mmCIF file as Biopython writes it, N, C-alpha, C and O atoms, coordinates in Angstrom:
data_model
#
loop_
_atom_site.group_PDB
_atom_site.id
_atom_site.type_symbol
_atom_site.label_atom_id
_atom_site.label_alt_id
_atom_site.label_comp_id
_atom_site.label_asym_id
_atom_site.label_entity_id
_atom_site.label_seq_id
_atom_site.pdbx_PDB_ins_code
_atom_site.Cartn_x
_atom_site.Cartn_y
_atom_site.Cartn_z
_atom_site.occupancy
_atom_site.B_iso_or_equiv
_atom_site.auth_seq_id
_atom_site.auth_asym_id
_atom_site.pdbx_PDB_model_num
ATOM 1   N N  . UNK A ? 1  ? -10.952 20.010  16.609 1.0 0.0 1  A 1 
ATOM 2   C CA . UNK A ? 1  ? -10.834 19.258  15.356 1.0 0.0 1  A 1 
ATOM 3   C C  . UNK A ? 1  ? -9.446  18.652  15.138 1.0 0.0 1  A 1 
ATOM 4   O O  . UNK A ? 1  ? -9.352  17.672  14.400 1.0 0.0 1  A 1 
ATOM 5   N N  . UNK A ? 2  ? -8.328  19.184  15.749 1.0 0.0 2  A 1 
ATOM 6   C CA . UNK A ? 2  ? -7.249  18.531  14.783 1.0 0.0 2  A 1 
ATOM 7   C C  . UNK A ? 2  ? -6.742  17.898  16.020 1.0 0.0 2  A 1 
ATOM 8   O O  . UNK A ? 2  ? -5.527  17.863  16.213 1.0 0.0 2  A 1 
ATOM 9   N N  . UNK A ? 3  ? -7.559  17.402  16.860 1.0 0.0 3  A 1 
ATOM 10  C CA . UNK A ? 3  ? -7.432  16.114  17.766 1.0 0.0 3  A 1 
ATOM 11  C C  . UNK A ? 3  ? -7.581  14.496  16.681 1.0 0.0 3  A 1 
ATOM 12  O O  . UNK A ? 3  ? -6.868  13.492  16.669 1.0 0.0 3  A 1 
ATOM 13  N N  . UNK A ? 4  ? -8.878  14.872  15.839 1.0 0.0 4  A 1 
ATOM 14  C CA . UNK A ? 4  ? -9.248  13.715  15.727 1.0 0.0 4  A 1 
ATOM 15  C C  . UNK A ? 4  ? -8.254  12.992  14.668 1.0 0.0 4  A 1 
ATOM 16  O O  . UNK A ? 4  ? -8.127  11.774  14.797 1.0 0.0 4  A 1 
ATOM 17  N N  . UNK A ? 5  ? -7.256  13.905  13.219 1.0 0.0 5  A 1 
ATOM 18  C CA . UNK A ? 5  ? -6.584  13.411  12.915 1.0 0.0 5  A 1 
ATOM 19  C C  . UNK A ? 5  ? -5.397  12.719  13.183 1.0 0.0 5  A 1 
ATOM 20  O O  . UNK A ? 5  ? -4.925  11.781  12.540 1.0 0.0 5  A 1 
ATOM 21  N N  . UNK A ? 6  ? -4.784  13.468  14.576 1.0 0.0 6  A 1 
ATOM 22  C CA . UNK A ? 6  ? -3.809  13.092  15.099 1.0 0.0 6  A 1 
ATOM 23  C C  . UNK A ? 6  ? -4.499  11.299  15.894 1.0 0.0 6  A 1 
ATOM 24  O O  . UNK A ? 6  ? -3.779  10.304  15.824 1.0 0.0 6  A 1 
ATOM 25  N N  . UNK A ? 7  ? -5.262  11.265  16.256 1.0 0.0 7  A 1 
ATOM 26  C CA . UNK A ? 7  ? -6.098  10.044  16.889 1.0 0.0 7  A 1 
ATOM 27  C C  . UNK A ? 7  ? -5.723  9.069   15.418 1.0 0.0 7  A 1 
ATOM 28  O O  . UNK A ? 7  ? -4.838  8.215   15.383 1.0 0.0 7  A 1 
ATOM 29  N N  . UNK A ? 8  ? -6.671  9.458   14.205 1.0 0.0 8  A 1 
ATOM 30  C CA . UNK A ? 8  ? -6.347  8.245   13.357 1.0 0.0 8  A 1 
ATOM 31  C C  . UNK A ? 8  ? -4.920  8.597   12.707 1.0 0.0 8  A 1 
ATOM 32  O O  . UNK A ? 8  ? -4.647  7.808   11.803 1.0 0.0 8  A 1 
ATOM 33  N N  . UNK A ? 9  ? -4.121  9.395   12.891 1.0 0.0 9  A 1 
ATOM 34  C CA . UNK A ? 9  ? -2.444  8.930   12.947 1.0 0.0 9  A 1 
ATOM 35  C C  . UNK A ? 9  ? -1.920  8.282   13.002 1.0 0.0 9  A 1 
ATOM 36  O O  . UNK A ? 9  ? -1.327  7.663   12.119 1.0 0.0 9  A 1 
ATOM 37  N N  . UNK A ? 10 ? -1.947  8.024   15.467 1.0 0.0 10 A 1 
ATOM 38  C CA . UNK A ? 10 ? -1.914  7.589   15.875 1.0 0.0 10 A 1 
ATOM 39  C C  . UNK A ? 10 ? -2.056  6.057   15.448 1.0 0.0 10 A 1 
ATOM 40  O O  . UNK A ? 10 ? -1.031  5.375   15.426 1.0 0.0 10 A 1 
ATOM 41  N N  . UNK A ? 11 ? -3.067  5.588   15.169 1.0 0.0 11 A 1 
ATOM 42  C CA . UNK A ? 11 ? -4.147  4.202   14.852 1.0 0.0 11 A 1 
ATOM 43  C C  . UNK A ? 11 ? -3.669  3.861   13.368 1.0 0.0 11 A 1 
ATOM 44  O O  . UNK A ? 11 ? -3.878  2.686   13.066 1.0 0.0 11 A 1 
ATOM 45  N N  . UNK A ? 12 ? -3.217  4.450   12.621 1.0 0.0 12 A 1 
ATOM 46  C CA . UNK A ? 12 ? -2.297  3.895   11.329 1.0 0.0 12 A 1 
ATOM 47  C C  . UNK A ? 12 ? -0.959  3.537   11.790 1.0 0.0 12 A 1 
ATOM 48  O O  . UNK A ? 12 ? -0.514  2.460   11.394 1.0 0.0 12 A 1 
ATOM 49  N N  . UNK A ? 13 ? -0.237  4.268   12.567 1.0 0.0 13 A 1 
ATOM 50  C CA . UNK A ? 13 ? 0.969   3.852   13.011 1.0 0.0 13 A 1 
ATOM 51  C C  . UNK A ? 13 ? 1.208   2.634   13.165 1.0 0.0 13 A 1 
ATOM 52  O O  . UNK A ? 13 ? 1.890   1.827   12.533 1.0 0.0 13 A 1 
ATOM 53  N N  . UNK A ? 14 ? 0.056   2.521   14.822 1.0 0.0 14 A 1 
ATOM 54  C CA . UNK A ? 14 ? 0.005   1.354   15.520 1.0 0.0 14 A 1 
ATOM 55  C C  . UNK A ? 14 ? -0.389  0.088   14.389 1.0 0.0 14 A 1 
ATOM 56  O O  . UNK A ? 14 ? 0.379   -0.868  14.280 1.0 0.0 14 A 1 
ATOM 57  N N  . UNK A ? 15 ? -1.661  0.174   13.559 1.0 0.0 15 A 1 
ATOM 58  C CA . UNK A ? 15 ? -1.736  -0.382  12.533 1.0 0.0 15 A 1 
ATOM 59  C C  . UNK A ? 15 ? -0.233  -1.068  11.884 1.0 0.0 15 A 1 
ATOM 60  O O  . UNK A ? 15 ? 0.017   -2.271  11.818 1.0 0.0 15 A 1 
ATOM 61  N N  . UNK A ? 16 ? 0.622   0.020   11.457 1.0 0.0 16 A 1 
ATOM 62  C CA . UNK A ? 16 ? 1.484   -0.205  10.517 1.0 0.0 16 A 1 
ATOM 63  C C  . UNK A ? 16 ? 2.598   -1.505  10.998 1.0 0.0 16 A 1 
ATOM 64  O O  . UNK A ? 16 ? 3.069   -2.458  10.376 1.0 0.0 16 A 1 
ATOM 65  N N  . UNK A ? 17 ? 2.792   -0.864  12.856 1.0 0.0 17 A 1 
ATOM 66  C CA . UNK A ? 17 ? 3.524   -1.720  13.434 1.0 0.0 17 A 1 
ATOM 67  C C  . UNK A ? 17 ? 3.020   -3.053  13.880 1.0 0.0 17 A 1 
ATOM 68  O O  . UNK A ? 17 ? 3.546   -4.072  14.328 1.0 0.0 17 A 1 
ATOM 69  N N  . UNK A ? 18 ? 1.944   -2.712  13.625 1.0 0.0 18 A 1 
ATOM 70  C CA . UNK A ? 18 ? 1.032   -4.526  13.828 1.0 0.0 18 A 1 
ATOM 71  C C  . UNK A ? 18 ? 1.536   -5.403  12.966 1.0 0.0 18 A 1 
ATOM 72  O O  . UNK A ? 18 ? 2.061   -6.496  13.178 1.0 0.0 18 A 1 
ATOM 73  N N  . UNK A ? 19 ? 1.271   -4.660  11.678 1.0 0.0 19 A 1 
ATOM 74  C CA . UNK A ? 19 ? 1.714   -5.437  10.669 1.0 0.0 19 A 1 
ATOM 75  C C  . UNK A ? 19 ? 3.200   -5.979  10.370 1.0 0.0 19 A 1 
ATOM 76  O O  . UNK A ? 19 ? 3.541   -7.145  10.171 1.0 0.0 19 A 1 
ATOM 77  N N  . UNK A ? 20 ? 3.813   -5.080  10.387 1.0 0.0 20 A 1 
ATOM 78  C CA . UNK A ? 20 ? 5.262   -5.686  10.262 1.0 0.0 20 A 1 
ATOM 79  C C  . UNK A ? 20 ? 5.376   -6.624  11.477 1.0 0.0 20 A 1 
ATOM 80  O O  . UNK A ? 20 ? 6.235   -7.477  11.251 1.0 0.0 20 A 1 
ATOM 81  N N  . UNK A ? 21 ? 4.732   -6.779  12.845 1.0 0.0 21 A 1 
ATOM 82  C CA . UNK A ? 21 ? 5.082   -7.822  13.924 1.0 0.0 21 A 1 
ATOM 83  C C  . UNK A ? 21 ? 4.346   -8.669  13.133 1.0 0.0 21 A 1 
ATOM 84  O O  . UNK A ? 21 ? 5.059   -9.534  12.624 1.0 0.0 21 A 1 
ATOM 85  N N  . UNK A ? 22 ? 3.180   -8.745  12.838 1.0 0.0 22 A 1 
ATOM 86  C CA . UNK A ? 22 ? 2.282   -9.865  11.721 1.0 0.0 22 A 1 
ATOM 87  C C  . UNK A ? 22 ? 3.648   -10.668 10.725 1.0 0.0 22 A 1 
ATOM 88  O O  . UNK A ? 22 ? 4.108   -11.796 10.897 1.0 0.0 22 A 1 
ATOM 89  N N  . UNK A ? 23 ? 3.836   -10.184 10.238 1.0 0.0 23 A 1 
ATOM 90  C CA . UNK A ? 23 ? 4.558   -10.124 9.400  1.0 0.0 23 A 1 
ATOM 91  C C  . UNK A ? 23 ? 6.013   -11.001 9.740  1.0 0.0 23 A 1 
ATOM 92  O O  . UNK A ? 23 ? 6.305   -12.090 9.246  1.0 0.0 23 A 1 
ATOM 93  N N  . UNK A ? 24 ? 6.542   -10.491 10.374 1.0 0.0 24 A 1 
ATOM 94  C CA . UNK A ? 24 ? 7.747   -11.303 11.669 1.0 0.0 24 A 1 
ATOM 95  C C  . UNK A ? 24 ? 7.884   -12.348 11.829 1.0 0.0 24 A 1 
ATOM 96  O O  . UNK A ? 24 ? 8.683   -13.272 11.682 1.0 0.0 24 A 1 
ATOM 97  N N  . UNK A ? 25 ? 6.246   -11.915 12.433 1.0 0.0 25 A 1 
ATOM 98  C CA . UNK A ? 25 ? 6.536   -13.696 13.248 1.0 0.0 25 A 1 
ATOM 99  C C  . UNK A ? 25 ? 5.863   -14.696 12.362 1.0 0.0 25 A 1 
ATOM 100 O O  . UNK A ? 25 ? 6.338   -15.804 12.610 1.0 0.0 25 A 1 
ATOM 101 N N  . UNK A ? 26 ? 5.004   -14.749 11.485 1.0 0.0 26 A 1 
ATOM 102 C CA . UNK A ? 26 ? 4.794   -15.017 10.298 1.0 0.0 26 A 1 
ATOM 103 C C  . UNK A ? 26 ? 6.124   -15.653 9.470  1.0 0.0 26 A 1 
ATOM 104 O O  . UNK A ? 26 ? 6.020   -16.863 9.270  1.0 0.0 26 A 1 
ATOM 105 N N  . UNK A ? 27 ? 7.055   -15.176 9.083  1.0 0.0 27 A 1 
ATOM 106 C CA . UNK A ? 27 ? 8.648   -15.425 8.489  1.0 0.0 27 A 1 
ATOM 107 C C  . UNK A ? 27 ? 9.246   -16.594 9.647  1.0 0.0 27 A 1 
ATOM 108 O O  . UNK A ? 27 ? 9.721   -17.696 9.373  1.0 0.0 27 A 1 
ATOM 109 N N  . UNK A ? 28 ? 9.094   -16.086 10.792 1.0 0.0 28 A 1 
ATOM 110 C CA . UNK A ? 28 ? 9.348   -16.491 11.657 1.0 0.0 28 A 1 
ATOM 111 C C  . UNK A ? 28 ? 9.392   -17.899 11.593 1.0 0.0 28 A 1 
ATOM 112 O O  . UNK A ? 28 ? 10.313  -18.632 11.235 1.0 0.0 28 A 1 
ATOM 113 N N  . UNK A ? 29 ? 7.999   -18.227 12.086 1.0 0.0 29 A 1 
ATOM 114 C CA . UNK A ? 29 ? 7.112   -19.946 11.989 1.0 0.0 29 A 1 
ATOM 115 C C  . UNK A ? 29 ? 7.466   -20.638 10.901 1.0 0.0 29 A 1 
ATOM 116 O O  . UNK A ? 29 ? 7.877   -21.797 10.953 1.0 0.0 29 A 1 
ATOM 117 N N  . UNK A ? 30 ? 7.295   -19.811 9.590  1.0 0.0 30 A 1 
ATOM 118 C CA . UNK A ? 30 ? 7.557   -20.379 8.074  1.0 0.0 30 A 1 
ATOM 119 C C  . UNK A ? 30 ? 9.075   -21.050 8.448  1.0 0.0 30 A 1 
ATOM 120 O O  . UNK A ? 30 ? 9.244   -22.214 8.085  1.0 0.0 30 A 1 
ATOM 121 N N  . UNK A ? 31 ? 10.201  -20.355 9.169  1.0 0.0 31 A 1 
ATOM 122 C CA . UNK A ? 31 ? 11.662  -20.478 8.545  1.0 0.0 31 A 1 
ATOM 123 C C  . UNK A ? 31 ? 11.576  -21.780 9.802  1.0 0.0 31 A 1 
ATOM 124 O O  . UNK A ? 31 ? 12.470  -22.614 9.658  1.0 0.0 31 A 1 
ATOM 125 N N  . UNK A ? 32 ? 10.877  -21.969 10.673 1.0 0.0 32 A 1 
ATOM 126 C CA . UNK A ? 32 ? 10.931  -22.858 12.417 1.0 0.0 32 A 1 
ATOM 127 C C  . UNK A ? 32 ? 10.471  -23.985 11.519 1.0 0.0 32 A 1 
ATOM 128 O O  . UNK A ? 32 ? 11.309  -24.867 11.333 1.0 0.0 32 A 1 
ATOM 129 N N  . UNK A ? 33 ? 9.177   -24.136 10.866 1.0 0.0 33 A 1 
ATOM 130 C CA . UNK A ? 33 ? 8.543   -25.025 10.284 1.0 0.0 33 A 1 
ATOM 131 C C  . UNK A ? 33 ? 9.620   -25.646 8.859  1.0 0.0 33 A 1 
ATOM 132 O O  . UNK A ? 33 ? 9.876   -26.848 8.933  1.0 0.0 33 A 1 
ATOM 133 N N  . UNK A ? 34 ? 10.061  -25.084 7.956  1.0 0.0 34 A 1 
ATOM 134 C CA . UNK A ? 34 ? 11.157  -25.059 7.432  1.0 0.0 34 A 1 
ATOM 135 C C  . UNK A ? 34 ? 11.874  -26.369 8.239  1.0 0.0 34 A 1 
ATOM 136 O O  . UNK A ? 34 ? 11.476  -27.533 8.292  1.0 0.0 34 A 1 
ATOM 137 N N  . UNK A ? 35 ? 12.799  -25.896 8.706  1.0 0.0 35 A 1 
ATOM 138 C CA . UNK A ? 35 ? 13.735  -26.208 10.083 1.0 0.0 35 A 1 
ATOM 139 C C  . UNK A ? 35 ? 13.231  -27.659 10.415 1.0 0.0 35 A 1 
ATOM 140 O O  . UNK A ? 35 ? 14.109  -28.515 10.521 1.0 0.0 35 A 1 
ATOM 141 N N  . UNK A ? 36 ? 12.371  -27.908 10.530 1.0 0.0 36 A 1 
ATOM 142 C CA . UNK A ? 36 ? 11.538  -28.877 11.147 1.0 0.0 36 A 1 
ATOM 143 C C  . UNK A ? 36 ? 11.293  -29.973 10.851 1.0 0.0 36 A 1 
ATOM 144 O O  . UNK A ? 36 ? 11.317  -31.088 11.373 1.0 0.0 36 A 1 
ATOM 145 N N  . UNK A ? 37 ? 10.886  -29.248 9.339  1.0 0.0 37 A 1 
ATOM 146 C CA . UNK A ? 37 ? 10.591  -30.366 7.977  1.0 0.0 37 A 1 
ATOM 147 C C  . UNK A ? 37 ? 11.649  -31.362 7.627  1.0 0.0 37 A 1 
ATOM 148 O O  . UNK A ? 37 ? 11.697  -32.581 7.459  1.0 0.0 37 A 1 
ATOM 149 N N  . UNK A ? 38 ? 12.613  -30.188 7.580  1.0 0.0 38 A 1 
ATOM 150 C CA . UNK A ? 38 ? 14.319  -30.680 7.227  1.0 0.0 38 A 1 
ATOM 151 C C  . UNK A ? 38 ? 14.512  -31.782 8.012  1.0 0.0 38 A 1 
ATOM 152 O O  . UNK A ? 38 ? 14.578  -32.929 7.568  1.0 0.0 38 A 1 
ATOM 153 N N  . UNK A ? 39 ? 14.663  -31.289 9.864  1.0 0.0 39 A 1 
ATOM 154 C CA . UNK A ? 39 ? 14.922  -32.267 10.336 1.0 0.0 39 A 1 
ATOM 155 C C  . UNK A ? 39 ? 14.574  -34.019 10.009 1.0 0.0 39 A 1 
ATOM 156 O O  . UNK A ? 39 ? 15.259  -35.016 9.777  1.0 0.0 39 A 1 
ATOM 157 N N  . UNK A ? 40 ? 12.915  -33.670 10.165 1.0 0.0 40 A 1 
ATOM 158 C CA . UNK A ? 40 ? 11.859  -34.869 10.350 1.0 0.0 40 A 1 
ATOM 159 C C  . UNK A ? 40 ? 12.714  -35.668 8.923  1.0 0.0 40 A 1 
ATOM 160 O O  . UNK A ? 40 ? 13.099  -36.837 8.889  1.0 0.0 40 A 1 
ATOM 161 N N  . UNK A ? 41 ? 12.823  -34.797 8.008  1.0 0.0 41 A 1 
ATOM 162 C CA . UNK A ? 41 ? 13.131  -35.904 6.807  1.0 0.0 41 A 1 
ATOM 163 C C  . UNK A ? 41 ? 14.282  -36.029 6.632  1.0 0.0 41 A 1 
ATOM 164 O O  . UNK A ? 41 ? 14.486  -36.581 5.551  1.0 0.0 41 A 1 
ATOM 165 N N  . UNK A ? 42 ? 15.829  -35.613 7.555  1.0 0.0 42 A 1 
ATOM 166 C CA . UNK A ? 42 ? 16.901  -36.374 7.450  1.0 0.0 42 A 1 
ATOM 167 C C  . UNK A ? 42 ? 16.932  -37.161 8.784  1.0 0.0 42 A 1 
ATOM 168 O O  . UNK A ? 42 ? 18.010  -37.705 9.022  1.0 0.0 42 A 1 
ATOM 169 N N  . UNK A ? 43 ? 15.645  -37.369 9.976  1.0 0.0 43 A 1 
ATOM 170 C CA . UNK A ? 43 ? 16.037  -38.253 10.792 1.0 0.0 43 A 1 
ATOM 171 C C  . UNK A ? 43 ? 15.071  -39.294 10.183 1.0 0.0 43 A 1 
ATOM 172 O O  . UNK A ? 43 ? 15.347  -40.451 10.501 1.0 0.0 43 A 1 
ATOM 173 N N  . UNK A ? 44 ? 13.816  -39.109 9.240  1.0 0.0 44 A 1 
ATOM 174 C CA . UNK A ? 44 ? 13.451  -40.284 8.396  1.0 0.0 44 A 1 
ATOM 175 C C  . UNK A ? 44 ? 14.258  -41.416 7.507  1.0 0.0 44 A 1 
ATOM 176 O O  . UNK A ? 44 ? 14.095  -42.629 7.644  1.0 0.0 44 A 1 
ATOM 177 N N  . UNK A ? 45 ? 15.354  -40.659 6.370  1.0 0.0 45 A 1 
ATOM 178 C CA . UNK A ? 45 ? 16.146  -40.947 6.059  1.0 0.0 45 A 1 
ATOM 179 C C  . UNK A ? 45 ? 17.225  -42.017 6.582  1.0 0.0 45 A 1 
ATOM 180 O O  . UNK A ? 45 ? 17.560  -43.169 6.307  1.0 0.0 45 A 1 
ATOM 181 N N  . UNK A ? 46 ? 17.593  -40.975 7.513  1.0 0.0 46 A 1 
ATOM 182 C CA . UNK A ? 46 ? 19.119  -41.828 8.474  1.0 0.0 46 A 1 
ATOM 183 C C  . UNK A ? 46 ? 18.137  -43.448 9.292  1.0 0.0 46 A 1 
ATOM 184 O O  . UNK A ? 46 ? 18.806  -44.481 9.286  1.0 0.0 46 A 1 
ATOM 185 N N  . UNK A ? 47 ? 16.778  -43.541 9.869  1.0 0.0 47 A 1 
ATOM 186 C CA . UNK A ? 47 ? 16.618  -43.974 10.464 1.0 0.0 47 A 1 
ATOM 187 C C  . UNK A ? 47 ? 16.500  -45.418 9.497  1.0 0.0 47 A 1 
ATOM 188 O O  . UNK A ? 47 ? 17.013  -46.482 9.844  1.0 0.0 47 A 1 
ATOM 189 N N  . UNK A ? 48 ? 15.916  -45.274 8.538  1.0 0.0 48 A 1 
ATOM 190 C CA . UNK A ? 48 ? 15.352  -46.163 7.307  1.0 0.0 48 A 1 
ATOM 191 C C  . UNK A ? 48 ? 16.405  -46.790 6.736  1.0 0.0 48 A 1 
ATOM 192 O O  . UNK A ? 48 ? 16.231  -47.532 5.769  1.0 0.0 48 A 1 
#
């Protein structure tokens, strides 16, 4: 028996650390996309 709690432990952990990588790279894209936007609309700007 006290296999199976340690199993869903285990599987919340991994869970937990999913999420915060979810999470990451998520911030991640947002701050790249960010970044991006900026660019596109001060090389719109300068070009115009």
């Amino acid at each position: 028996m006290p296999a199976v709690p340690s199993c869903l432990g285990e599987k919340q952990t991994l869970n937990k650390g999913l999420a915060k990588r979810i999470k990451l790279t998520v911030q991640l894209l947002t701050s790249k996309m960010i970044c991006i936007h900026f660019i596109f609309n001060n090389v719109g700007k300068n070009s115009v």
